[in-house]
């Protein structure tokens, strides 16, 4: 599935300014009575009816519709809303790849076995996002990323669109060349000069000729035109580290209390590491004392995702570096240098 939020920046603005909901609205640079430079970032569908589009000079939009609502860009707010919406979508995914502020691929490998249940699932995701964030979105459902993306475009706005693998050629064939993901204006012009007008023409084109003109990109394009795409949903690793902290009810100098906390925190951190199917190479222990001074100590180890490796390293760091005299207020355990590779299994390290 490809999920893409509808008229995203403006939809976010509508949430906090309900009064603009039925007005043509544009988020972008200041139009300054038509003298402004810069572009339209996005606009709602009401504004699109007048021909206003993302990327258009803001002065052009102003010429078309001076009485539209013009709002400045507030990235921090859109990013916050994006995190919320993506957080909901992610819960439903077996694999999740966010590709822009308002767009993500969701792979359902185990959870759905046929198109009907995939569509039911898409409905659930769409409803949850709408209920939890108030934002509308469109979901394209298909057998690969390319088709899901094209389906989503076709389903906009506020839709769910299924394209079955066996319907792909029919679905694609009448489309403009530059509607095909990966083909821009220049390539389109070259293809037109070769006599190809639609995606269907490209699908049936002479492959040798495409190769001569475009090299391996030509072959890729033709695959796309036939609805073939083998690329995988790549999980994002935006998490840079995973950590937990604990503040003691009473500041303590007791080693046993501190070590118990380290074990507890290590356990929580490992659970999260394993849930995300990650491994780590660096362990950091943080000690904050009653006088508010702070000690951070890190050590690199062999890549691992195991509790024992984390807890023993953290314990060691504490034992070596913690102050014997100052009372500790807070302790933290953190892992970083995260990766997807599994830690070396113990047994292999003997081979
Ligand atoms: P899009 O998903 O392309 O557009 P959209 O969400 O506004 O509209 P829809 O999906 O319903 O067609 O882009 C997402 C957001 O990214 C958009 O709200 C504004 C921003 N954006 C840019 O910052 N630069 C751009 O060039 C484009 C096209 C969008
Ligand atoms: Mg969008």
Coordinates of C-alpha atoms and ligand atoms in Angstrom, one line a residue:
X1 CA 0.0 0.0 0.0
X2 CA 1.0 3.6 -0.5
X3 CA -0.6 6.0 1.8
X4 CA -0.5 9.7 0.9
X5 CA -2.1 12.4 3.0
X6 CA -4.5 14.6 1.0
X7 CA -3.6 18.3 0.4
X8 CA -1.4 17.8 3.4
X9 CA -0.2 21.3 4.6
X10 CA -3.6 22.8 4.1
X11 CA -5.4 19.9 5.7
X12 CA -3.2 20.5 8.8
X13 CA -4.2 24.2 8.7
X14 CA -7.9 23.3 8.5
X15 CA -7.6 21.4 11.8
X16 CA -6.6 24.5 13.7
X17 CA -8.6 27.0 11.6
X18 CA -12.0 25.3 10.9
X19 CA -13.2 28.6 9.4
X20 CA -11.2 28.0 6.2
X21 CA -12.6 24.6 5.5
X22 CA -14.9 25.6 2.7
X23 CA -12.6 28.3 1.2
X24 CA -10.0 27.9 -1.5
X25 CA -6.8 27.9 0.6
X26 CA -3.1 28.0 -0.3
X27 CA -0.1 27.4 1.9
X28 CA 3.0 29.0 0.5
X29 CA 5.1 32.1 0.3
X30 CA 3.5 35.5 0.9
X31 CA 1.7 36.6 -2.3
X32 CA 2.3 40.3 -1.4
X33 CA -0.7 41.5 -3.5
X34 CA 0.7 39.6 -6.5
X35 CA 4.2 41.0 -6.2
X36 CA 5.5 38.1 -4.0
X37 CA 8.2 35.7 -5.1
X38 CA 8.3 32.0 -4.3
X39 CA 5.8 29.3 -4.9
X40 CA 2.6 27.5 -3.8
X41 CA 3.6 24.7 -1.5
X42 CA 0.1 23.1 -1.7
X43 CA -3.5 24.1 -1.9
X44 CA -6.8 22.4 -1.1
X45 CA -9.0 20.8 -3.7
X46 CA -11.3 23.8 -3.9
X47 CA -8.3 25.9 -5.0
X48 CA -7.2 23.2 -7.5
X49 CA -10.6 23.7 -9.2
X50 CA -9.4 27.1 -10.3
X51 CA -6.2 25.6 -11.7
X52 CA -3.9 26.4 -8.8
X53 CA -1.2 23.8 -8.2
X54 CA 1.8 23.0 -6.0
X55 CA 5.0 24.5 -7.3
X56 CA 3.2 27.3 -9.2
X57 CA 4.5 30.8 -8.6
X58 CA 2.5 32.4 -5.8
X59 CA 2.0 35.5 -8.0
X60 CA 0.3 33.3 -10.6
X61 CA -2.0 31.8 -7.9
X62 CA -2.8 35.3 -6.8
X63 CA -3.7 36.4 -10.3
X64 CA -6.1 33.5 -10.6
X65 CA -7.7 33.8 -7.1
X66 CA -6.8 36.9 -5.2
X67 CA -9.5 36.3 -2.7
X68 CA -8.3 32.8 -1.7
X69 CA -7.0 32.3 1.8
X70 CA -3.1 32.5 1.8
X71 CA -1.3 31.0 4.7
X72 CA 2.4 31.0 5.6
X73 CA 4.4 27.7 5.9
X74 CA 4.7 26.2 9.4
X75 CA 6.9 23.2 9.0
X76 CA 7.2 22.4 12.7
X77 CA 3.5 22.0 12.9
X78 CA 3.2 19.9 9.7
X79 CA 6.0 17.7 11.0
X80 CA 4.3 17.1 14.2
X81 CA 1.1 16.1 12.4
X82 CA 3.1 13.9 10.1
X83 CA 4.6 12.1 13.0
X84 CA 1.1 11.5 14.4
X85 CA -0.4 10.2 11.2
X86 CA 2.7 8.1 10.3
X87 CA 2.7 6.7 13.8
X88 CA -0.9 5.4 13.3
X89 CA -0.1 3.9 9.9
X90 CA 3.0 2.3 11.2
X91 CA 1.1 0.3 13.7
X92 CA -0.6 -1.6 10.9
X93 CA 2.5 -2.4 8.9
X94 CA 4.6 -5.5 8.7
X95 CA 7.2 -3.3 7.0
X96 CA 7.0 0.5 6.9
X97 CA 8.9 3.0 4.7
X98 CA 8.2 6.7 5.0
X99 CA 9.2 8.4 1.8
X100 CA 8.2 12.0 2.4
X101 CA 6.5 14.1 5.0
X102 CA 3.1 12.8 4.0
X103 CA 3.7 9.5 2.2
X104 CA 4.6 6.0 3.3
X105 CA 4.7 2.5 1.9
X106 CA 3.0 -0.2 4.1
X107 CA 3.8 -3.8 3.4
X108 CA 1.3 -6.4 4.6
X109 CA 3.1 -9.7 4.2
X110 CA 1.4 -11.8 6.8
X111 CA -1.6 -9.9 7.8
X112 CA -3.5 -10.1 4.5
X113 CA -3.6 -12.8 2.0
X114 CA -5.9 -11.5 -0.7
X115 CA -6.9 -8.2 -2.2
X116 CA -10.3 -8.1 -0.4
X117 CA -8.8 -8.3 3.0
X118 CA -6.1 -5.9 2.0
X119 CA -8.8 -3.4 1.1
X120 CA -10.5 -4.0 4.4
X121 CA -7.2 -3.4 6.1
X122 CA -6.7 -0.1 4.1
X123 CA -10.1 1.0 5.3
X124 CA -9.1 0.4 8.9
X125 CA -5.9 2.3 8.5
X126 CA -7.7 5.2 6.8
X127 CA -10.3 5.4 9.5
X128 CA -7.8 5.2 12.3
X129 CA -5.8 8.0 10.9
X130 CA -8.8 10.1 10.4
X131 CA -10.1 9.4 13.9
X132 CA -6.9 9.9 15.7
X133 CA -5.5 12.9 13.8
X134 CA -8.5 14.4 11.9
X135 CA -6.6 14.2 8.7
X136 CA -7.8 12.8 5.4
X137 CA -5.7 10.5 3.2
X138 CA -5.8 8.2 0.2
X139 CA -4.5 4.6 0.1
X140 CA -3.4 2.8 -3.0
X141 CA -3.4 -1.0 -2.7
X142 CA -1.6 -3.3 -5.1
X143 CA 1.0 -6.0 -5.5
X144 CA 4.1 -3.8 -5.7
X145 CA 5.3 -0.3 -4.8
X146 CA 5.0 1.3 -8.2
X147 CA 1.4 0.1 -8.7
X148 CA 0.4 1.1 -5.2
X149 CA 1.7 4.6 -5.8
X150 CA -0.1 4.9 -9.2
X151 CA -3.3 3.5 -7.6
X152 CA -3.0 6.1 -4.8
X153 CA -2.8 8.9 -7.4
X154 CA -5.8 7.5 -9.1
X155 CA -7.8 7.2 -5.9
X156 CA -7.3 10.8 -4.7
X157 CA -8.7 12.5 -2.8
X158 CA -10.1 10.7 0.3
X159 CA -10.1 7.3 -1.4
X160 CA -9.0 3.7 -1.4
X161 CA -8.0 2.3 -4.8
X162 CA -7.2 -1.2 -5.5
X163 CA -5.3 -2.3 -8.7
X164 CA -4.8 -6.0 -8.9
X165 CA -1.7 -7.3 -10.5
X166 CA -3.7 -8.7 -13.4
X167 CA -5.4 -5.4 -14.0
X168 CA -2.1 -3.5 -14.1
X169 CA -1.6 -3.2 -17.9
X170 CA -5.1 -2.1 -18.5
X171 CA -4.9 0.4 -15.7
X172 CA -1.6 1.9 -16.9
X173 CA -2.0 1.8 -20.7
X174 CA -4.0 5.0 -21.3
X175 CA -1.9 7.1 -18.9
X176 CA 0.4 10.0 -19.9
X177 CA 4.0 9.1 -20.0
X178 CA 4.9 11.5 -17.2
X179 CA 2.2 10.0 -15.0
X180 CA 4.4 7.0 -14.8
X181 CA 6.5 7.1 -11.6
X182 CA 10.1 7.9 -12.6
X183 CA 9.4 9.6 -15.9
X184 CA 9.9 13.4 -16.0
X185 CA 9.2 16.0 -18.6
X186 CA 12.5 15.6 -20.5
X187 CA 12.2 11.8 -20.8
X188 CA 8.6 12.2 -21.9
X189 CA 9.7 14.6 -24.7
X190 CA 12.3 12.1 -25.9
X191 CA 9.8 9.3 -25.9
X192 CA 7.3 11.3 -27.8
X193 CA 9.9 12.1 -30.4
X194 CA 10.4 8.4 -30.8
X195 CA 6.6 8.0 -31.4
X196 CA 5.5 6.8 -28.0
X197 CA 2.5 8.7 -26.6
X198 CA 1.2 6.7 -23.7
X199 CA 2.3 4.3 -21.1
X200 CA 0.7 1.6 -23.2
X201 CA 2.9 2.5 -26.2
X202 CA 6.0 2.3 -23.9
X203 CA 5.0 -1.0 -22.6
X204 CA 5.0 -2.5 -26.1
X205 CA 8.0 -0.5 -27.4
X206 CA 11.0 -2.0 -29.0
X207 CA 13.3 -2.8 -26.1
X208 CA 16.5 -2.6 -28.1
X209 CA 15.6 0.9 -29.3
X210 CA 14.9 2.0 -25.7
X211 CA 18.3 0.6 -24.6
X212 CA 20.1 2.4 -27.4
X213 CA 18.6 5.7 -26.4
X214 CA 18.4 5.4 -22.5
X215 CA 20.7 2.4 -21.5
X216 CA 19.5 0.3 -18.6
X217 CA 17.1 3.1 -17.6
X218 CA 15.2 2.3 -20.8
X219 CA 14.7 -1.2 -19.7
X220 CA 13.5 -0.1 -16.2
X221 CA 11.1 2.3 -17.8
X222 CA 9.6 -0.4 -19.9
X223 CA 9.2 -2.7 -16.9
X224 CA 7.4 0.1 -15.1
X225 CA 5.1 0.6 -18.0
X226 CA 4.2 -3.0 -17.7
X227 CA 3.5 -2.6 -14.0
X228 CA 6.6 -4.5 -13.0
X229 CA 8.5 -3.3 -9.9
X230 CA 10.7 -5.5 -7.7
X231 CA 11.9 -2.9 -5.3
X232 CA 11.4 -3.7 -1.6
X233 CA 9.7 -1.7 1.2
X234 CA 12.8 -0.5 3.0
X235 CA 12.3 0.1 6.7
X236 CA 13.5 3.5 7.8
X237 CA 16.2 3.7 10.5
X238 CA 15.5 7.1 11.7
X239 CA 16.0 6.0 15.3
X240 CA 19.5 6.9 16.2
X241 CA 19.5 5.5 19.7
X242 CA 17.3 3.8 22.1
X243 CA 17.4 4.6 25.8
X244 CA 15.6 4.6 29.1
X245 CA 16.2 6.6 32.3
X246 CA 15.1 6.2 35.9
X247 CA 14.9 8.8 38.6
X248 CA 15.3 7.4 42.1
X249 CA 12.7 8.4 44.7
X250 CA 15.5 9.1 47.0
X251 CA 19.1 10.0 45.9
X252 CA 21.3 7.0 46.6
X253 CA 24.9 5.9 47.0
X254 CA 23.9 2.3 47.2
X255 CA 25.5 0.2 44.6
X256 CA 22.9 -2.6 44.8
X257 CA 20.1 -0.1 44.1
X258 CA 21.9 1.4 41.1
X259 CA 22.7 -2.0 39.7
X260 CA 19.1 -3.2 40.0
X261 CA 18.1 -0.1 38.1
X262 CA 20.6 -0.8 35.4
X263 CA 19.3 -4.3 34.9
X264 CA 15.7 -3.1 34.8
X265 CA 16.6 -0.4 32.3
X266 CA 18.7 -2.8 30.2
X267 CA 15.7 -5.1 30.0
X268 CA 13.4 -2.4 28.8
X269 CA 15.9 -1.1 26.2
X270 CA 16.5 -4.7 24.9
X271 CA 12.8 -5.2 24.5
X272 CA 12.6 -2.2 22.2
X273 CA 15.7 -3.1 20.3
X274 CA 14.4 -6.6 19.6
X275 CA 10.9 -5.4 18.7
X276 CA 12.5 -3.1 16.1
X277 CA 14.7 -6.0 14.9
X278 CA 17.8 -3.9 15.5
X279 CA 21.2 -4.5 17.0
X280 CA 23.6 -2.1 18.7
X281 CA 27.3 -1.5 19.0
X282 CA 27.6 1.3 21.6
X283 CA 26.4 1.2 25.2
X284 CA 26.2 4.4 27.2
X285 CA 25.4 4.8 30.9
X286 CA 24.4 8.2 32.2
X287 CA 24.7 9.1 35.9
X288 CA 23.2 12.3 37.2
X289 CA 24.1 13.2 40.7
X290 CA 22.2 15.0 43.4
X291 CA 24.3 18.1 42.8
X292 CA 23.1 18.0 39.1
X293 CA 26.5 17.2 37.7
X294 CA 26.4 14.4 35.1
X295 CA 28.6 11.6 34.0
X296 CA 28.2 10.0 30.5
X297 CA 30.3 6.9 29.8
X298 CA 30.2 4.9 26.6
X299 CA 31.9 1.7 25.3
X300 CA 31.8 0.0 21.9
X301 CA 31.2 -3.8 21.9
X302 CA 30.8 -6.5 19.3
X303 CA 27.4 -5.9 17.6
X304 CA 24.6 -7.5 19.6
X305 CA 20.9 -7.5 20.4
X306 CA 21.3 -9.5 23.6
X307 CA 20.4 -8.5 27.2
X308 CA 23.5 -10.0 28.7
X309 CA 25.8 -7.9 26.5
X310 CA 24.0 -4.8 27.4
X311 CA 23.5 -5.4 31.1
X312 CA 27.1 -6.5 31.6
X313 CA 28.6 -3.6 29.7
X314 CA 26.4 -1.1 31.5
X315 CA 27.2 -2.6 34.9
X316 CA 30.9 -2.5 34.1
X317 CA 30.7 1.2 33.1
X318 CA 28.9 2.0 36.2
X319 CA 31.3 0.1 38.4
X320 CA 34.3 1.7 36.8
X321 CA 33.2 5.3 36.6
X322 CA 30.4 6.1 39.1
X323 CA 31.3 8.3 41.9
X324 CA 31.6 6.5 45.2
X325 CA 30.8 9.5 47.3
X326 CA 28.2 11.5 45.4
X327 CA 24.6 10.5 45.7
X328 CA 22.9 9.5 42.4
X329 CA 19.6 11.0 41.4
X330 CA 19.0 9.5 38.0
X331 CA 20.5 6.7 35.9
X332 CA 20.2 6.0 32.2
X333 CA 21.1 3.2 29.8
X334 CA 21.2 3.9 26.1
X335 CA 22.3 1.9 23.0
X336 CA 23.4 3.5 19.7
X337 CA 25.1 2.8 16.4
X338 CA 22.0 0.8 15.6
X339 CA 21.9 -1.5 12.6
X340 CA 19.7 -4.1 11.0
X341 CA 22.3 -6.9 11.0
X342 CA 21.8 -9.4 13.8
X343 CA 24.5 -9.5 16.4
X344 CA 27.0 -12.3 15.9
X345 CA 25.6 -15.4 17.6
X346 CA 27.7 -16.6 20.5
X347 CA 28.4 -19.9 18.9
X348 CA 29.9 -18.4 15.8
X349 CA 32.4 -16.4 17.7
X350 CA 34.2 -19.7 18.5
X351 CA 34.3 -20.9 15.0
Ligands
LIG1 P1 1.9 16.0 -2.0 O1 1.5 14.7 -1.4 O2 2.5 16.0 -3.3 O3 0.6 17.0 -2.1 P2 -0.6 17.2 -1.1 O4 -0.5 16.3 0.0 O5 -0.6 18.7 -0.8 O6 -1.8 16.9 -2.0 P3 -2.4 15.5 -2.5 O7 -1.5 14.4 -2.0 O8 -3.8 15.4 -2.0 O9 -2.3 15.6 -4.0 O10 2.9 16.7 -1.0 C1 2.7 16.7 0.4 C2 3.1 18.0 1.0 O11 4.4 18.3 0.7 C3 2.3 19.2 0.5 O12 1.1 19.4 1.3 C4 3.2 20.3 0.5 C5 4.6 19.7 0.4 N1 5.2 19.9 -0.9 C6 6.4 20.6 -1.0 O13 6.9 21.0 0.1 N2 7.0 20.8 -2.2 C7 6.4 20.3 -3.3 O14 7.0 20.4 -4.4 C8 5.2 19.6 -3.3 C9 4.6 19.0 -4.5 C10 4.6 19.4 -2.0
LIG2 MG1 -0.2 14.2 -0.2

